[in-house]
Each structure stands twice: as C-alpha cells, then as structure tokens.
C-alpha cells in the first residue's frame, strides 16, 4: 500500500510517498512559493532529482503537479491509487487524542481549534480540502502534533490561573512535537527490549524548536511546551520559560503592544536573542573561536535541558533511558556532552565521551544506570504508520 504524507504550510507543501510493505520512501520533495508569481516544485526519487519553476496558484494546483509527475515517472496511476494520505495537523486541542480519518465533522473541528493555532491549523487544512475536492474517495488521515500528550494528567496540564480560563477558554498545556516524541520513544523501547507500555523515558527533541517529554509506561505524562510551542526549553528564536511578568514590565516600560511582544518572544529571543545566531552550527564555531556571547547562549541552552531532565526524572520515578533527537540532538556531540555533564552522581546518567563523539546509537557507559540513546526522528514515517493503521 502506498501512503502519501503531506505537511502543508501557508505557501508550501512538503511531501513524502511511502511503500508500506516495502518499508521504502518512493519519493519526497517540496512544493513552495505557492501563490507567488513563480512557484517552485522539487522532487527526489532515490538519486534522481527533478525541479521546475512555474506559477502554482494554490495548494490544489501544487498537488495536481505532484500527481502529474508521479504518473509520468510511473510511480502512481493517479491519487486514487493511494491507500491513504496522512496530514500533519498541529493542534488537536483536547478533542483529538489520536489520529483520525478525515470527514466533514473532523474538518469542522480542526477549523474550530484554529483559535489555538491560528498560524497552523488553517493552513494544514488547505491540503486536506484541496484533495477532498478533487478526490472525494481518497482516505485522508489527520495526525496531530498534540495527540501524544493527551495522556498528561491534570496536575501536569492545568496552569495555576483562574480555573475558568481552562473550562471556558481551553487554556491548558497541550504540548507539541508529539509525532517525534512518540516515534523515538517506540524506537527506544525496541532498543531496550521492552514493550512501549513498559518504557520509562525522557525524550529530548532539540532542533529549531525544542521540547522535552517525560514518558512513563509508554505514555506522555509531562512535556515542556504548553498552550503554544513557546514554553519550555530555550529555542532557536523562542524564549521558552520566562517570568510572565516580564511581559507586563516591558509593555509598561517600553510601551510595546501585544504584537510587538509576541514577535520579541517568538522571533527575536532564544539563542538568537542572546548571541545573534540561531543556527547551532554557527554558535559552536563561534564558541571554538572563544566568542563569549555564543558560549553564554550555548550554556543557557544546555542548562535548561539539564534542569528539565532533573524535574522529569522525579516525575517519572525510575527512568530507563534518555533519548536525544532533532537536528541538534542528533548531530551536536557538544550539546549532548554539556547536557549530560554532572548528571553522573545525581541521576546515574554516565556519558561515554568516545561513543558520543562517534555518534553511536547508545552513547552511555556500560555502567550507566540510565541509558543514553541518539535516535534520528522521522515524523513523516510516524505519520505514514499512523495513517496506515487507520486506513487498513
Ligand atoms: P531541525 O529543526 O530538527 O531541522 O534542527 C535544526 C538545528 O539543528 C539547527 O540549529 C542546526 O544548526 C542544528 N544542526 C544541524 N546539524 C548540526 C550539526 N552537525 N551540529 C550542530 N547542530 C546542527
């Protein structure tokens, strides 16, 4: 069965086509600059790459180009041949605790949840609606970033605000990066030789966006992102945890309005806010060149992760393994070393420096009470697998 995975943004669609039986990626690519004068289409099949520039007036037209190319290349007869299409949808609120087959009611609910993710949910729906119109028989599945965290207990998801902000306005912790945490957790359970519902893990997704999740008996019991993906760890341009009163203070002192503060916290803070760079590779280069601000940014970044590992170890009780994933988690031995430094005696987390530099799958010492894994995330595959489970 062939499953197409789509991640639709406002002016782009990322896609990947899987053959589920063969466990194979048949092709992947990107449709971008949708709605601009000149759009761009790029697709890779193994070694072969194809690109074209043309006006792509909307998502529907972009997907028709994709179908045309797949037919020309002999990969599909048409989209109706697909077993299903899995869509990434950012916010499922507290309504969706798992992936679902899309119907009119599901579309309406995702639209309703747009108030919680105004930049994401409406654009995630563009791909769903475009396909539903052209191929009404096609089975489409919505896979939510928030769904994996719907197992959080109330003690972890209720903020200490007036309770009616939860009951009336749905203000609570939702958590994000759920497909990534879920994927690496399942892989980690396999490595431990345990069933998922026996695995106790701390999964650490470090990329442009960063989040950390406490998993007890295979279920997410706490996670660092909150109502929105702004809370928690220090990120590329997002501040993560701050004293909320900073917002009132800056508003009063500088006369900044809500939109300006929103921009500051989401786009001008984090690593970039501290040292001017949000790309970890650049920061590491600058640290090697003895740049003090880059060093400070890196230290703050790692200290925040370390603090959460401590907190989540207590929340879980007995941790089997911690898992690094995401662009930084998978590739930066420096970050992994700085995060684990000093956790030997307190938590029994012992990093093997050589294995870490070689980027082995397991980078802890044999004597480490808690194992340390590096597991590449694969959100597209996770979406394809969840879609496959539902359509078959
Ligand atoms: P992601 O959002 O998961 O694609 O991750 C993007 C982040 O990963 C950026 O901050 C990159 O600088 C970082 N990254 C990618 N490769 C490396 C590397 N080899 N060393 C350090 N950071 C890296």
CSV table of C-alpha atoms and ligand atoms in Angstrom, one decimal:
chain,number,residue,atom,x,y,z
A,1,UNK,CA,0.0,0.0,0.0
A,2,UNK,CA,1.2,3.5,-0.9
A,3,UNK,CA,0.8,6.3,1.7
A,4,UNK,CA,1.4,9.9,0.9
A,5,UNK,CA,2.4,12.2,3.8
A,6,UNK,CA,1.7,15.9,3.5
A,7,UNK,CA,2.8,18.8,5.7
A,8,UNK,CA,1.0,21.8,4.4
A,9,UNK,CA,2.1,25.4,5.2
A,10,UNK,CA,0.7,28.7,4.1
A,11,UNK,CA,2.8,28.8,0.9
A,12,UNK,CA,4.4,25.3,0.8
A,13,UNK,CA,3.7,21.6,0.9
A,14,UNK,CA,6.3,19.1,2.0
A,15,UNK,CA,5.6,15.6,0.8
A,16,UNK,CA,6.9,12.0,1.1
A,17,UNK,CA,5.5,8.9,-0.5
A,18,UNK,CA,5.9,5.6,1.3
A,19,UNK,CA,5.5,2.0,0.1
A,20,UNK,CA,4.4,0.5,3.4
A,21,UNK,CA,5.0,-3.2,2.6
A,22,UNK,CA,8.5,-2.5,1.3
A,23,UNK,CA,9.3,0.0,4.1
A,24,UNK,CA,10.6,2.3,1.4
A,25,UNK,CA,10.4,6.0,0.7
A,26,UNK,CA,9.4,6.2,-3.0
A,27,UNK,CA,10.0,9.9,-3.3
A,28,UNK,CA,10.0,13.1,-1.3
A,29,UNK,CA,10.0,16.8,-2.1
A,30,UNK,CA,8.7,20.2,-1.7
A,31,UNK,CA,6.2,22.5,-3.4
A,32,UNK,CA,6.9,26.1,-2.4
A,33,UNK,CA,6.1,29.7,-3.1
A,34,UNK,CA,2.5,28.8,-3.7
A,35,UNK,CA,0.5,31.9,-4.6
A,36,UNK,CA,3.7,33.8,-5.7
A,37,UNK,CA,4.5,34.8,-9.2
A,38,UNK,CA,6.9,31.9,-9.7
A,39,UNK,CA,6.4,28.8,-7.6
A,40,UNK,CA,9.0,26.0,-7.2
A,41,UNK,CA,8.5,22.3,-7.3
A,42,UNK,CA,11.2,19.8,-6.3
A,43,UNK,CA,11.1,16.0,-6.1
A,44,UNK,CA,13.7,13.4,-5.4
A,45,UNK,CA,13.4,9.7,-6.3
A,46,UNK,CA,16.4,7.9,-4.9
A,47,UNK,CA,19.3,9.5,-6.7
A,48,UNK,CA,17.2,11.3,-9.3
A,49,UNK,CA,16.0,14.8,-8.8
A,50,UNK,CA,13.6,16.9,-10.8
A,51,UNK,CA,12.8,20.6,-10.4
A,52,UNK,CA,10.5,23.1,-12.1
A,53,UNK,CA,9.6,26.7,-11.7
A,54,UNK,CA,6.1,27.7,-12.6
A,55,UNK,CA,3.2,29.7,-11.3
A,56,UNK,CA,1.5,27.5,-8.6
A,57,UNK,CA,-1.7,29.4,-7.9
A,58,UNK,CA,-2.9,27.4,-4.9
A,59,UNK,CA,-2.4,24.1,-3.0
A,60,UNK,CA,-4.8,22.3,-5.3
A,61,UNK,CA,-2.7,23.2,-8.3
A,62,UNK,CA,0.5,22.2,-6.5
A,63,UNK,CA,-0.9,18.8,-5.7
A,64,UNK,CA,-2.0,18.4,-9.3
A,65,UNK,CA,1.6,19.0,-10.4
A,66,UNK,CA,2.7,16.3,-7.9
A,67,UNK,CA,0.2,13.8,-9.3
A,68,UNK,CA,1.3,14.6,-12.9
A,69,UNK,CA,5.0,13.9,-12.1
A,70,UNK,CA,4.2,10.7,-10.1
A,71,UNK,CA,2.2,9.5,-13.1
A,72,UNK,CA,4.9,10.5,-15.6
A,73,UNK,CA,7.5,8.7,-13.6
A,74,UNK,CA,5.4,5.5,-13.4
A,75,UNK,CA,5.1,5.6,-9.6
A,76,UNK,CA,1.3,6.0,-9.5
A,77,UNK,CA,-1.7,5.8,-11.9
A,78,UNK,CA,-3.3,8.7,-10.0
A,79,UNK,CA,-4.0,9.8,-6.5
A,80,UNK,CA,-7.0,7.4,-6.2
A,81,UNK,CA,-4.4,4.5,-6.2
A,82,UNK,CA,-3.1,5.8,-2.8
A,83,UNK,CA,-4.1,3.7,0.2
A,84,UNK,CA,-4.3,6.9,2.2
A,85,UNK,CA,-2.9,10.4,2.7
A,86,UNK,CA,-1.6,11.3,6.2
A,87,UNK,CA,-1.6,15.0,7.0
A,88,UNK,CA,0.3,16.7,9.8
A,89,UNK,CA,-2.1,18.9,11.8
A,90,UNK,CA,-0.5,21.0,14.5
A,91,UNK,CA,-3.4,21.4,17.1
A,92,UNK,CA,-5.9,18.8,18.0
A,93,UNK,CA,-6.8,20.5,21.3
A,94,UNK,CA,-8.2,18.2,23.9
A,95,UNK,CA,-10.6,16.7,21.4
A,96,UNK,CA,-8.2,14.6,19.3
A,97,UNK,CA,-6.2,12.1,21.4
A,98,UNK,CA,-5.2,10.1,18.3
A,99,UNK,CA,-5.0,10.3,14.5
A,100,UNK,CA,-8.4,10.2,12.8
A,101,UNK,CA,-9.9,9.5,9.4
A,102,UNK,CA,-11.0,12.9,8.0
A,103,UNK,CA,-14.6,13.7,7.4
A,104,UNK,CA,-16.6,16.9,7.3
A,105,UNK,CA,-17.0,16.8,11.1
A,106,UNK,CA,-13.3,16.4,11.6
A,107,UNK,CA,-12.6,19.3,9.3
A,108,UNK,CA,-15.1,21.5,11.1
A,109,UNK,CA,-13.4,20.6,14.5
A,110,UNK,CA,-9.9,21.4,13.2
A,111,UNK,CA,-11.3,24.7,12.0
A,112,UNK,CA,-12.8,25.4,15.4
A,113,UNK,CA,-9.4,24.6,17.0
A,114,UNK,CA,-7.7,27.2,14.8
A,115,UNK,CA,-8.1,29.8,17.6
A,116,UNK,CA,-5.5,27.8,19.5
A,117,UNK,CA,-3.1,27.6,16.5
A,118,UNK,CA,-4.1,30.4,14.1
A,119,UNK,CA,-0.9,30.2,12.1
A,120,UNK,CA,-1.0,26.4,11.6
A,121,UNK,CA,-4.4,24.7,11.6
A,122,UNK,CA,-6.0,26.7,8.8
A,123,UNK,CA,-3.0,26.1,6.5
A,124,UNK,CA,-2.8,22.4,7.5
A,125,UNK,CA,-6.3,22.2,6.2
A,126,UNK,CA,-5.5,23.6,2.8
A,127,UNK,CA,-4.0,20.3,1.7
A,128,UNK,CA,-6.9,18.3,3.1
A,129,UNK,CA,-9.5,20.4,1.5
A,130,UNK,CA,-7.7,20.5,-1.9
A,131,UNK,CA,-7.6,16.7,-2.0
A,132,UNK,CA,-11.1,16.2,-0.7
A,133,UNK,CA,-12.5,18.3,-3.5
A,134,UNK,CA,-10.6,16.6,-6.3
A,135,UNK,CA,-10.5,13.1,-5.0
A,136,UNK,CA,-13.6,12.6,-2.7
A,137,UNK,CA,-12.9,8.8,-2.4
A,138,UNK,CA,-9.4,9.2,-1.1
A,139,UNK,CA,-8.9,8.3,2.5
A,140,UNK,CA,-7.3,11.1,4.4
A,141,UNK,CA,-6.0,10.9,8.0
A,142,UNK,CA,-5.2,13.8,10.3
A,143,UNK,CA,-2.2,13.2,12.6
A,144,UNK,CA,-1.9,15.8,15.4
A,145,UNK,CA,1.2,17.1,17.0
A,146,UNK,CA,-0.6,17.4,20.3
A,147,UNK,CA,-2.3,13.9,20.4
A,148,UNK,CA,0.6,12.0,22.0
A,149,UNK,CA,0.4,14.4,25.0
A,150,UNK,CA,-3.3,13.9,25.6
A,151,UNK,CA,-2.3,11.3,28.3
A,152,UNK,CA,-0.9,14.1,30.6
A,153,UNK,CA,-2.6,14.1,34.0
A,154,UNK,CA,-4.4,17.2,35.1
A,155,UNK,CA,-1.7,18.0,37.6
A,156,UNK,CA,0.7,18.5,34.7
A,157,UNK,CA,-1.7,20.3,32.2
A,158,UNK,CA,-3.6,22.7,34.4
A,159,UNK,CA,-2.0,26.1,34.8
A,160,UNK,CA,-2.5,27.9,38.1
A,161,UNK,CA,-4.7,30.5,36.6
A,162,UNK,CA,-8.4,31.1,37.4
A,163,UNK,CA,-9.9,27.7,36.6
A,164,UNK,CA,-12.5,29.1,34.3
A,165,UNK,CA,-9.6,30.0,31.9
A,166,UNK,CA,-9.4,26.3,31.4
A,167,UNK,CA,-13.1,25.4,31.3
A,168,UNK,CA,-14.2,28.4,29.3
A,169,UNK,CA,-11.2,29.3,27.2
A,170,UNK,CA,-9.3,26.0,26.9
A,171,UNK,CA,-6.1,27.4,28.4
A,172,UNK,CA,-4.0,24.4,29.4
A,173,UNK,CA,-0.8,22.6,28.5
A,174,UNK,CA,-1.2,20.7,25.2
A,175,UNK,CA,2.4,20.0,24.2
A,176,UNK,CA,3.7,19.6,20.7
A,177,UNK,CA,6.3,17.6,18.7
A,178,UNK,CA,4.1,14.6,19.6
A,179,UNK,CA,4.8,12.6,16.5
A,180,UNK,CA,8.5,13.0,17.1
A,181,UNK,CA,8.4,12.1,20.8
A,182,UNK,CA,6.2,9.1,20.0
A,183,UNK,CA,8.4,7.9,17.2
A,184,UNK,CA,11.7,8.0,19.1
A,185,UNK,CA,10.0,6.6,22.2
A,186,UNK,CA,8.9,3.5,20.3
A,187,UNK,CA,12.4,3.1,18.8
A,188,UNK,CA,13.9,3.4,22.3
A,189,UNK,CA,11.6,0.8,23.7
A,190,UNK,CA,12.7,-1.6,20.9
A,191,UNK,CA,16.3,-0.9,21.8
A,192,UNK,CA,15.6,-1.6,25.5
A,193,UNK,CA,13.8,-4.9,24.5
A,194,UNK,CA,10.6,-3.6,26.3
A,195,UNK,CA,7.1,-3.2,25.2
A,196,UNK,CA,6.2,0.5,24.8
A,197,UNK,CA,3.8,0.4,27.8
A,198,UNK,CA,6.7,-0.7,30.0
A,199,UNK,CA,9.2,2.0,28.8
A,200,UNK,CA,10.1,4.9,31.1
A,201,UNK,CA,11.9,7.6,29.0
A,202,UNK,CA,12.8,11.2,28.7
A,203,UNK,CA,12.8,12.2,25.1
A,204,UNK,CA,14.6,15.4,24.1
A,205,UNK,CA,13.8,16.9,20.8
A,206,UNK,CA,16.4,19.6,20.0
A,207,UNK,CA,16.1,21.5,16.7
A,208,UNK,CA,14.9,24.9,15.7
A,209,UNK,CA,12.0,24.2,18.1
A,210,UNK,CA,12.9,22.3,21.2
A,211,UNK,CA,10.8,20.2,23.6
A,212,UNK,CA,11.3,17.5,26.2
A,213,UNK,CA,8.8,14.9,27.3
A,214,UNK,CA,8.5,12.6,30.3
A,215,UNK,CA,7.2,9.2,29.3
A,216,UNK,CA,6.0,6.8,32.0
A,217,UNK,CA,4.8,3.3,31.0
A,218,UNK,CA,4.9,4.4,27.4
A,219,UNK,CA,2.6,7.4,28.0
A,220,UNK,CA,3.5,11.1,27.9
A,221,UNK,CA,3.0,12.4,31.5
A,222,UNK,CA,4.6,15.8,31.1
A,223,UNK,CA,6.1,17.9,28.4
A,224,UNK,CA,7.8,21.3,28.2
A,225,UNK,CA,5.7,23.1,25.5
A,226,UNK,CA,2.4,24.4,26.7
A,227,UNK,CA,-0.7,26.1,25.3
A,228,UNK,CA,1.6,27.1,22.5
A,229,UNK,CA,5.1,25.9,21.4
A,230,UNK,CA,6.7,28.9,23.2
A,231,UNK,CA,7.0,27.4,26.6
A,232,UNK,CA,9.8,25.3,28.0
A,233,UNK,CA,13.3,24.9,26.6
A,234,UNK,CA,15.4,27.7,25.0
A,235,UNK,CA,14.9,27.5,21.2
A,236,UNK,CA,16.4,29.0,18.1
A,237,UNK,CA,14.4,32.2,18.3
A,238,UNK,CA,11.8,31.4,21.1
A,239,UNK,CA,12.5,32.2,24.7
A,240,UNK,CA,11.0,29.2,26.4
A,241,UNK,CA,10.2,29.6,30.1
A,242,UNK,CA,10.3,33.2,31.4
A,243,UNK,CA,8.7,35.0,34.2
A,244,UNK,CA,5.3,36.1,32.7
A,245,UNK,CA,5.6,39.4,34.5
A,246,UNK,CA,8.4,40.3,32.1
A,247,UNK,CA,5.7,40.9,29.5
A,248,UNK,CA,3.9,43.5,31.7
A,249,UNK,CA,7.2,45.1,32.7
A,250,UNK,CA,8.4,45.5,29.1
A,251,UNK,CA,5.0,46.7,28.0
A,252,UNK,CA,4.9,49.4,30.6
A,253,UNK,CA,8.5,50.4,30.4
A,254,UNK,CA,8.9,50.4,26.6
A,255,UNK,CA,5.2,50.9,25.5
A,256,UNK,CA,5.3,47.8,23.4
A,257,UNK,CA,2.0,46.3,22.4
A,258,UNK,CA,1.0,42.7,22.4
A,259,UNK,CA,2.0,42.0,18.8
A,260,UNK,CA,5.4,43.5,19.3
A,261,UNK,CA,6.0,41.5,22.5
A,262,UNK,CA,4.7,38.3,20.7
A,263,UNK,CA,7.3,39.0,18.0
A,264,UNK,CA,10.1,39.6,20.5
A,265,UNK,CA,9.4,36.3,22.4
A,266,UNK,CA,8.8,34.1,19.4
A,267,UNK,CA,11.2,35.5,16.8
A,268,UNK,CA,13.9,37.6,18.5
A,269,UNK,CA,14.6,35.6,21.6
A,270,UNK,CA,16.2,32.2,22.4
A,271,UNK,CA,19.7,31.5,21.1
A,272,UNK,CA,19.3,34.4,18.6
A,273,UNK,CA,18.2,36.8,21.2
A,274,UNK,CA,21.2,36.1,23.4
A,275,UNK,CA,24.0,35.8,20.8
A,276,UNK,CA,22.6,36.9,17.4
A,277,UNK,CA,22.7,33.4,15.9
A,278,UNK,CA,20.0,30.7,16.0
A,279,UNK,CA,21.9,28.1,14.0
A,280,UNK,CA,23.7,25.8,16.4
A,281,UNK,CA,26.5,25.0,13.9
A,282,UNK,CA,27.4,28.7,13.8
A,283,UNK,CA,27.2,29.0,17.6
A,284,UNK,CA,29.6,26.1,18.0
A,285,UNK,CA,32.0,27.6,15.5
A,286,UNK,CA,31.9,30.9,17.4
A,287,UNK,CA,32.4,29.1,20.8
A,288,UNK,CA,35.5,27.4,19.3
A,289,UNK,CA,36.7,30.9,18.4
A,290,UNK,CA,36.3,32.0,22.0
A,291,UNK,CA,33.2,34.1,21.5
A,292,UNK,CA,31.8,34.9,24.9
A,293,UNK,CA,28.2,35.6,23.9
A,294,UNK,CA,27.9,32.4,21.8
A,295,UNK,CA,29.3,30.5,24.8
A,296,UNK,CA,26.7,32.0,27.1
A,297,UNK,CA,23.9,31.1,24.7
A,298,UNK,CA,25.1,27.5,24.4
A,299,UNK,CA,25.4,27.2,28.2
A,300,UNK,CA,22.0,28.6,28.9
A,301,UNK,CA,20.5,26.3,26.2
A,302,UNK,CA,22.1,23.2,27.8
A,303,UNK,CA,21.4,24.2,31.4
A,304,UNK,CA,17.7,24.5,30.6
A,305,UNK,CA,17.6,20.9,29.2
A,306,UNK,CA,19.6,19.6,32.2
A,307,UNK,CA,17.1,21.3,34.6
A,308,UNK,CA,14.2,19.6,32.9
A,309,UNK,CA,15.9,16.2,32.9
A,310,UNK,CA,16.1,16.5,36.7
A,311,UNK,CA,12.5,17.5,37.0
A,312,UNK,CA,11.2,14.8,34.7
A,313,UNK,CA,13.4,12.1,36.4
A,314,UNK,CA,11.5,12.9,39.6
A,315,UNK,CA,8.1,12.9,37.8
A,316,UNK,CA,8.8,9.5,36.2
A,317,UNK,CA,10.5,7.8,39.2
A,318,UNK,CA,12.7,5.3,37.6
A,319,UNK,CA,14.0,6.2,34.1
A,320,UNK,CA,15.3,3.6,31.7
A,321,UNK,CA,16.8,5.9,29.1
A,322,UNK,CA,17.1,9.4,27.8
A,323,UNK,CA,16.8,10.0,24.1
A,324,UNK,CA,18.4,12.8,22.0
A,325,UNK,CA,16.8,13.6,18.7
A,326,UNK,CA,16.2,16.5,16.2
A,327,UNK,CA,18.8,18.4,14.2
A,328,UNK,CA,20.8,19.4,17.3
A,329,UNK,CA,20.1,16.3,19.4
A,330,UNK,CA,21.2,14.0,16.6
A,331,UNK,CA,24.2,16.0,15.4
A,332,UNK,CA,25.8,18.0,18.2
A,333,UNK,CA,28.0,15.9,20.4
A,334,UNK,CA,28.9,19.2,22.2
A,335,UNK,CA,25.3,19.8,23.3
A,336,UNK,CA,24.8,16.2,24.4
A,337,UNK,CA,28.0,16.3,26.4
A,338,UNK,CA,27.2,19.6,28.1
A,339,UNK,CA,23.6,18.5,28.9
A,340,UNK,CA,24.8,15.2,30.5
A,341,UNK,CA,27.8,16.8,32.3
A,342,UNK,CA,27.3,16.5,36.1
A,343,UNK,CA,24.4,14.1,36.0
A,344,UNK,CA,26.5,11.0,36.9
A,345,UNK,CA,26.2,11.1,40.7
A,346,UNK,CA,22.8,12.8,40.9
A,347,UNK,CA,20.9,10.7,38.4
A,348,UNK,CA,23.2,7.9,37.3
A,349,UNK,CA,23.5,9.3,33.7
A,350,UNK,CA,27.0,8.5,32.5
A,351,UNK,CA,28.0,9.6,29.0
A,352,UNK,CA,30.7,7.7,27.2
A,353,UNK,CA,32.7,10.5,25.5
A,354,UNK,CA,34.1,8.4,22.7
A,355,UNK,CA,30.7,6.9,21.8
A,356,UNK,CA,29.2,10.3,21.9
A,357,UNK,CA,31.8,11.7,19.5
A,358,UNK,CA,31.3,8.7,17.2
A,359,UNK,CA,27.6,9.3,17.5
A,360,UNK,CA,26.7,5.7,18.3
A,361,UNK,CA,23.1,4.7,18.9
A,362,UNK,CA,23.9,4.2,22.5
A,363,UNK,CA,26.2,6.8,24.0
A,364,UNK,CA,26.1,5.9,27.7
A,365,UNK,CA,28.8,3.9,29.5
A,366,UNK,CA,28.0,0.3,30.2
A,367,UNK,CA,27.9,1.2,33.9
A,368,UNK,CA,25.3,4.0,33.4
A,369,UNK,CA,22.1,3.3,35.3
A,370,UNK,CA,20.2,5.3,32.7
A,371,UNK,CA,20.9,4.6,29.1
A,372,UNK,CA,21.5,7.5,26.7
A,373,UNK,CA,20.3,7.0,23.1
A,374,UNK,CA,20.7,9.1,19.9
A,375,UNK,CA,17.7,8.3,17.7
A,376,UNK,CA,17.0,10.1,14.5
A,377,UNK,CA,13.4,11.3,14.4
A,378,UNK,CA,11.2,10.5,11.5
A,379,UNK,CA,7.9,12.4,11.8
A,380,UNK,CA,6.9,11.6,8.2
A,381,UNK,CA,7.3,7.8,8.8
A,382,UNK,CA,5.4,8.1,12.1
A,383,UNK,CA,2.5,9.9,10.2
A,384,UNK,CA,2.6,7.3,7.5
A,385,UNK,CA,2.4,4.5,10.0
A,386,UNK,CA,-0.5,6.0,11.9
A,387,UNK,CA,-2.3,6.6,8.6
A,388,UNK,CA,-1.6,3.0,7.5
A,389,UNK,CA,-3.0,1.7,10.8
A,390,UNK,CA,-6.2,3.6,10.3
A,391,UNK,CA,-6.9,3.0,6.6
A,392,UNK,CA,-6.0,-0.7,6.8
B,1,LIG,P1,15.8,20.8,12.9
B,1,LIG,O1,14.8,21.9,13.3
B,1,LIG,O2,15.5,19.5,13.6
B,1,LIG,O3,16.0,20.6,11.5
B,1,LIG,O4,17.2,21.3,13.5
B,1,LIG,C1,17.8,22.4,13.1
B,1,LIG,C2,19.0,22.7,14.1
B,1,LIG,O5,19.9,21.7,14.0
B,1,LIG,C3,19.8,24.0,13.7
B,1,LIG,O6,20.1,24.8,14.9
B,1,LIG,C4,21.1,23.4,13.2
B,1,LIG,O7,22.2,24.3,13.4
B,1,LIG,C5,21.2,22.2,14.0
B,1,LIG,N1,22.2,21.3,13.4
B,1,LIG,C6,22.1,20.6,12.3
B,1,LIG,N2,23.3,19.9,12.1
B,1,LIG,C7,24.1,20.2,13.1
B,1,LIG,C8,25.4,19.8,13.5
B,1,LIG,N3,26.1,18.9,12.7
B,1,LIG,N4,25.9,20.3,14.6
B,1,LIG,C9,25.2,21.1,15.4
B,1,LIG,N5,24.0,21.5,15.1
B,1,LIG,C10,23.4,21.0,14.0
